[in-house]
CSV table of C-alpha atoms in Angstrom, one decimal:
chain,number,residue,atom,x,y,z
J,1,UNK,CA,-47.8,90.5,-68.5
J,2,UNK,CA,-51.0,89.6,-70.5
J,3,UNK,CA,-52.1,85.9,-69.3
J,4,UNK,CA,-54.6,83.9,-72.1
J,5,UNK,CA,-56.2,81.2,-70.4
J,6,UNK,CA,-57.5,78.5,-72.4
J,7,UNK,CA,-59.4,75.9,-71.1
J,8,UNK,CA,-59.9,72.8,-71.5
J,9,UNK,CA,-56.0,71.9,-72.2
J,10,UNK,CA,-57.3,68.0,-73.3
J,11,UNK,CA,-60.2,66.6,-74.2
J,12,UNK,CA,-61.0,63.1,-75.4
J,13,UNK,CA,-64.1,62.4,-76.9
J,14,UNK,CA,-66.5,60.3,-79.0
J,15,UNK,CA,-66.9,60.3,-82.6
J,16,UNK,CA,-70.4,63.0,-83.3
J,17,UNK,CA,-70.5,64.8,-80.1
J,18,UNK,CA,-69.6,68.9,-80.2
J,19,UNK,CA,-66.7,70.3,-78.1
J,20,UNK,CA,-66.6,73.8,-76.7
J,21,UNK,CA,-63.2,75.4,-76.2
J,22,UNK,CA,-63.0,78.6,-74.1
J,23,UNK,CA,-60.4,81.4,-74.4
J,24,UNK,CA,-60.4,84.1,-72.1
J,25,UNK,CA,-57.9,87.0,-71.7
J,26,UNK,CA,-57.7,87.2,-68.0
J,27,UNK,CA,-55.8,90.8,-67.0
J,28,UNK,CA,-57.0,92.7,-70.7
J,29,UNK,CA,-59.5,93.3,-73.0
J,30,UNK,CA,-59.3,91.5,-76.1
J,31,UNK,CA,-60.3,93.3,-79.0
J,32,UNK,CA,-59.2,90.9,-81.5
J,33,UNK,CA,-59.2,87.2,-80.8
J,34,UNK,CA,-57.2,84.3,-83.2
J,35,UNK,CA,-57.9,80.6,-83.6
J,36,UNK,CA,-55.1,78.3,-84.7
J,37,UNK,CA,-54.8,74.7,-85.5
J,38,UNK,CA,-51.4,73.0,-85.4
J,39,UNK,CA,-51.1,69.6,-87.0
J,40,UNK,CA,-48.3,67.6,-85.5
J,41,UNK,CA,-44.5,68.5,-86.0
J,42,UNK,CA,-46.5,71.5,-88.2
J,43,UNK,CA,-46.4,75.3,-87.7
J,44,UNK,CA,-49.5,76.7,-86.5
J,45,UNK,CA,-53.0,77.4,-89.5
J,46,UNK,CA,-54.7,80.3,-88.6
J,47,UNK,CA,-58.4,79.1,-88.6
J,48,UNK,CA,-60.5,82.5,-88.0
J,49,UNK,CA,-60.3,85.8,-87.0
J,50,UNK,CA,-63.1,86.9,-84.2
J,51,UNK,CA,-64.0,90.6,-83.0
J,52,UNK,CA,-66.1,91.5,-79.8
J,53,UNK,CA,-69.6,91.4,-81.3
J,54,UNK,CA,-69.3,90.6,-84.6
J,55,UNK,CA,-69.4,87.5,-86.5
J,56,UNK,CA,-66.0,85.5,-87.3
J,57,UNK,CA,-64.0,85.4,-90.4
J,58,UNK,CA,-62.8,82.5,-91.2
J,59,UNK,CA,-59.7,81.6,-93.6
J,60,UNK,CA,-60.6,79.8,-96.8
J,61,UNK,CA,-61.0,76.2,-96.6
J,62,UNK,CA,-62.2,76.4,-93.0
J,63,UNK,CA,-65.8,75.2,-92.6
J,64,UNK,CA,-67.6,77.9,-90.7
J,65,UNK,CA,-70.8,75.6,-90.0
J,66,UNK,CA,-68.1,73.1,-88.5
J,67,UNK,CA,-65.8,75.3,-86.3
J,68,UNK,CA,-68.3,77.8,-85.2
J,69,UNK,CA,-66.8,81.1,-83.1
J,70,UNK,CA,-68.1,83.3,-80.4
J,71,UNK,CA,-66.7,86.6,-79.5
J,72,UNK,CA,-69.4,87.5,-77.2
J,73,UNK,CA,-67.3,89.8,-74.6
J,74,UNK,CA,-64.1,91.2,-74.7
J,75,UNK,CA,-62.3,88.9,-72.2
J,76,UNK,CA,-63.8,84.9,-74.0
J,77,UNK,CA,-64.5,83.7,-77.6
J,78,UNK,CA,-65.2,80.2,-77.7
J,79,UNK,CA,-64.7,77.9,-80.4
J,80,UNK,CA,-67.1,74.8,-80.8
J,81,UNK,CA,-66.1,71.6,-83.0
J,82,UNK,CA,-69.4,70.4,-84.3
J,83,UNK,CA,-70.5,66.4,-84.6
J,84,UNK,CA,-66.3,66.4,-84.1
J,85,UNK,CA,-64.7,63.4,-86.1
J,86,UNK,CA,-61.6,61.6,-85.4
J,87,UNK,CA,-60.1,64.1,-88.4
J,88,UNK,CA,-60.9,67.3,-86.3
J,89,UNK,CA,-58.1,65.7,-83.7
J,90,UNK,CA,-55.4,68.7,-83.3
J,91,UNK,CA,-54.0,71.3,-81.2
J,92,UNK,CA,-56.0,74.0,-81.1
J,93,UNK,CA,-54.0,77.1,-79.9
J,94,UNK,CA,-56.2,80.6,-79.6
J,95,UNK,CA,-54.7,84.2,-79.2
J,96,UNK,CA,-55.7,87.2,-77.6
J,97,UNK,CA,-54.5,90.7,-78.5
J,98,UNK,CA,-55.7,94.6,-77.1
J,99,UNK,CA,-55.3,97.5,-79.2
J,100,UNK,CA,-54.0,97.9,-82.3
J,101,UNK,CA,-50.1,97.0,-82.8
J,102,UNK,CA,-49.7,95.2,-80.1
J,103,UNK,CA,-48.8,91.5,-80.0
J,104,UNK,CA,-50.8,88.4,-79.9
J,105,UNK,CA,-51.2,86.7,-76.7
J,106,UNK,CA,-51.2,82.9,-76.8
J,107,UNK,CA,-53.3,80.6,-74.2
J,108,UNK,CA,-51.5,77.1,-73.8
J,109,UNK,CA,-53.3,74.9,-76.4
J,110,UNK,CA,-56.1,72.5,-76.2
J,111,UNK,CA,-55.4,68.8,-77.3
J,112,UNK,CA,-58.4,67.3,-79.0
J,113,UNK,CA,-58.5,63.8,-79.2
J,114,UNK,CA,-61.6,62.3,-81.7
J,115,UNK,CA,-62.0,58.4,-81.0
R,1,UNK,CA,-48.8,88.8,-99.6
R,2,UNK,CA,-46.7,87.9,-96.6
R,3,UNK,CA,-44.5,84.5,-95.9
R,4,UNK,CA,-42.2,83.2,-93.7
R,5,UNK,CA,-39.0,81.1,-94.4
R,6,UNK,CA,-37.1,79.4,-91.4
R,7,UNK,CA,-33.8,77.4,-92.6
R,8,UNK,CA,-33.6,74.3,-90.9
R,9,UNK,CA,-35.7,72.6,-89.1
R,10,UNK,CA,-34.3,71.0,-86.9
R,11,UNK,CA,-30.9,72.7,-84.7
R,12,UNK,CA,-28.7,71.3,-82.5
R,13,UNK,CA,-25.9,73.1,-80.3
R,14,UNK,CA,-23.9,72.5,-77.4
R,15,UNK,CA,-24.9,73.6,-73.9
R,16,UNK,CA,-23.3,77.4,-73.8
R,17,UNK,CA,-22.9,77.6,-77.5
R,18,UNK,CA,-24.2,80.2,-79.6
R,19,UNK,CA,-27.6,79.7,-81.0
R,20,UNK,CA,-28.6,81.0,-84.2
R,21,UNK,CA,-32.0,80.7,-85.8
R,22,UNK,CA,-32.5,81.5,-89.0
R,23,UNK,CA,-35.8,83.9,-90.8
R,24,UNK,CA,-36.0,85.5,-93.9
R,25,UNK,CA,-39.5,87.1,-94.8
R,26,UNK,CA,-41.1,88.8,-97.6
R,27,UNK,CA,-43.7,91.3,-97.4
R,28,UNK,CA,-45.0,94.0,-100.1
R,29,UNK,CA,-45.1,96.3,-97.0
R,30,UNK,CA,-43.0,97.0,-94.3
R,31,UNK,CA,-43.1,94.2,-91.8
R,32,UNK,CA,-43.9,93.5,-88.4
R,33,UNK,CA,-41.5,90.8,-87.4
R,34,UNK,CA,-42.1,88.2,-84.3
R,35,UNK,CA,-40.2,85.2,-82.5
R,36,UNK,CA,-42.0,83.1,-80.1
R,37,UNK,CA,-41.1,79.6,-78.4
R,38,UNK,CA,-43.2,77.1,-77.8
R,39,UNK,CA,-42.5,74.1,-75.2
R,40,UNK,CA,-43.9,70.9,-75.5
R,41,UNK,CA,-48.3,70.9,-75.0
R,42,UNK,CA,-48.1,74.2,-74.6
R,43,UNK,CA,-49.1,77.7,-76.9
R,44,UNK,CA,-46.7,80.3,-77.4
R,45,UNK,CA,-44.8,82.4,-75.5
R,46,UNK,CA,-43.1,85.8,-77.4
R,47,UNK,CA,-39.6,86.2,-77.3
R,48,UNK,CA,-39.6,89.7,-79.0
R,49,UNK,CA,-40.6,91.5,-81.7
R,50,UNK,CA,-39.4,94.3,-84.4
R,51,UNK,CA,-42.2,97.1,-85.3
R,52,UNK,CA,-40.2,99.5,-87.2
R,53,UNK,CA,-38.1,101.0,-84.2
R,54,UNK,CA,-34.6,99.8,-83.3
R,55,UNK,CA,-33.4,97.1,-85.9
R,56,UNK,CA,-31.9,95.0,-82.9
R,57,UNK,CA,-34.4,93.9,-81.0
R,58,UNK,CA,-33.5,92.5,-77.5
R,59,UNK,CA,-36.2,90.2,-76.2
R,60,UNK,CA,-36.2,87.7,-73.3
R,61,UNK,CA,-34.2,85.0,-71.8
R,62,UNK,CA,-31.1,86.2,-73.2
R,63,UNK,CA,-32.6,86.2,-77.2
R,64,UNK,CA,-32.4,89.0,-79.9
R,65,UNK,CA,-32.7,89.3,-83.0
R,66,UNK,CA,-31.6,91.6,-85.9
R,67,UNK,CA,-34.1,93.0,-88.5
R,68,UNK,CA,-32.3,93.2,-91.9
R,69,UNK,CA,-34.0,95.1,-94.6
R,70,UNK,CA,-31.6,94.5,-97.3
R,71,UNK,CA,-31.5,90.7,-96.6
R,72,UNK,CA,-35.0,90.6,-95.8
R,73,UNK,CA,-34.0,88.9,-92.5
R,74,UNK,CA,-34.6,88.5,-89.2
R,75,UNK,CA,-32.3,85.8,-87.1
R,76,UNK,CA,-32.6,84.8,-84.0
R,77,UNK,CA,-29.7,84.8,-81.9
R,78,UNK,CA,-28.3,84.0,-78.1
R,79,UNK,CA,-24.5,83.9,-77.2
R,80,UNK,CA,-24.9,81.0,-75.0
R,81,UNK,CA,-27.3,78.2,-75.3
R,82,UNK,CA,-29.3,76.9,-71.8
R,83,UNK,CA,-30.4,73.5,-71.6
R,84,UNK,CA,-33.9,75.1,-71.0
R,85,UNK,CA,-33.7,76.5,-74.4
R,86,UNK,CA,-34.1,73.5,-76.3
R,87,UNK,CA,-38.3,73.9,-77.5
R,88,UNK,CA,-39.9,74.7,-80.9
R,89,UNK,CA,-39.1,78.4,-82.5
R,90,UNK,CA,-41.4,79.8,-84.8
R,91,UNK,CA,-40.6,83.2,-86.7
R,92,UNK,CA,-44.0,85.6,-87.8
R,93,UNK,CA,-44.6,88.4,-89.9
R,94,UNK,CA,-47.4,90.9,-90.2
R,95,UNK,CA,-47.6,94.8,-90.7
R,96,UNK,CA,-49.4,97.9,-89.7
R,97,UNK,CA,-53.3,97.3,-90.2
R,98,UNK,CA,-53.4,93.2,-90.6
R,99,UNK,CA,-53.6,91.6,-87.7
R,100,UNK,CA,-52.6,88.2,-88.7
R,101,UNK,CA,-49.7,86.4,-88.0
R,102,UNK,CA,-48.2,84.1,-90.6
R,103,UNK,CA,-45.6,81.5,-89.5
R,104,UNK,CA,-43.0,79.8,-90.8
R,105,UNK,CA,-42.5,76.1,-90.4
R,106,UNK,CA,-40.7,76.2,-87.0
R,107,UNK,CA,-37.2,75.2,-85.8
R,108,UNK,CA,-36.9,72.9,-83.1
R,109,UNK,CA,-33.9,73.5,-81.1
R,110,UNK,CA,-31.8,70.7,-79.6
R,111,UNK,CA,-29.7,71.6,-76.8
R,112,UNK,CA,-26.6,68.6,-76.2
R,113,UNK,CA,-25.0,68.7,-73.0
């Protein structure tokens, strides 16, 4: 089946410095990839929509210059948390998903931690 | 506009029970309907999905659910609960040219021995 691999699944960091998250659909090509933020014991808030060479679109109330995406192949769109603050802390689940109508494909989650 | 409504958030069944989670949905177009599980620290695995084919929809690890139109539902259901069941269930709905998913709140399952 289609395997999202997100990487890294934790990271603990200072307060100001910028963390990269990687998602990479490993056995498809992505067309179409999702970034999600879960808040504790809370369903999952779609942050942005990205698409193979094109710029992301982000929901409203997401900072674009804060959570910046790139879509730059079909098989990896990174997301970067900017100058991160211990408010950015979350689970940050991305999805992956091929041609049209067919489903998304989560990797496992990345737990940010902001000290 | 599209939303999501899972009663309860919280179930809790007996090891070989039956579980039943329940979704209703509303959608100003025909709906795409999901279930995935999610497991502790972990994204989301999909359990099945309804796209406007058969209106029971088997999935896997026993589940399926049942897309009714005139309820605007779609419950998820297994005959007999497994201790590995017990995880965080989250019902979706999009439709035919939008992408996105939107979620309900979740329902974690509890499984009691």
């Amino acid at each position: 089946g289609a395997v999202v691999s997100q990487h890294p699944s934790r990271v603990i960091c200072k307060s100001g410095t910028s963390v990269k998250i990687e998602c990479r659909s490993l056995d498809f090509q992505a067309t179409t990839m999702f970034w999600y933020r879960q808040f504790p014991k809370k369903s999952l808030m779609l942050m942005a929509t990205s698409n193979e060479g094109s710029k992301a679109t982000y929901e409203q109330g997401v900072e674009k210059d804060k959570f910046l995406i790139n879509h730059a192949s079909l098989t990896l769109s990174t997301l970067t948390v900017t100058s991160a603050h211990p408010e950015d802390s979350s689970f940050y689940i991305c999805s992956a998903k091929g041609a049209a109508n067919q489903p998304q494909h989560f990797g496992d989650g990345t737990r940010l931690s902001i000290l | 506009a599209q939303s999501v409504t899972q009663l309860g958030s919280h179930v809790s069944v007996s090891e070989g029970a039956l579980v039943l989670l329940r979704c209703n949905y509303s959608s100003s177009v025909p709906p795409y309907l999901f279930w995935y599980v999610q497991y502790p620290n972990q994204g989301l695995q999909l359990l099945l999905k309804y796209t406007s084919a058969a209106t029971l929809v088997k999935g896997i690890n026993g589940f399926e659910a049942e897309f009714k139109k005139s309820e605007t539902s779609f419950h998820l259901t297994k005959p007999s609960a497994h201790m590995s069941d017990a995880a965080e269930y989250f019902c979706a709905v999009s439709n035919f040219g939008n992408e996105k998913l939107t979620f309900g709140t979740g329902t974690r399952l509890t499984i009691i021995p």
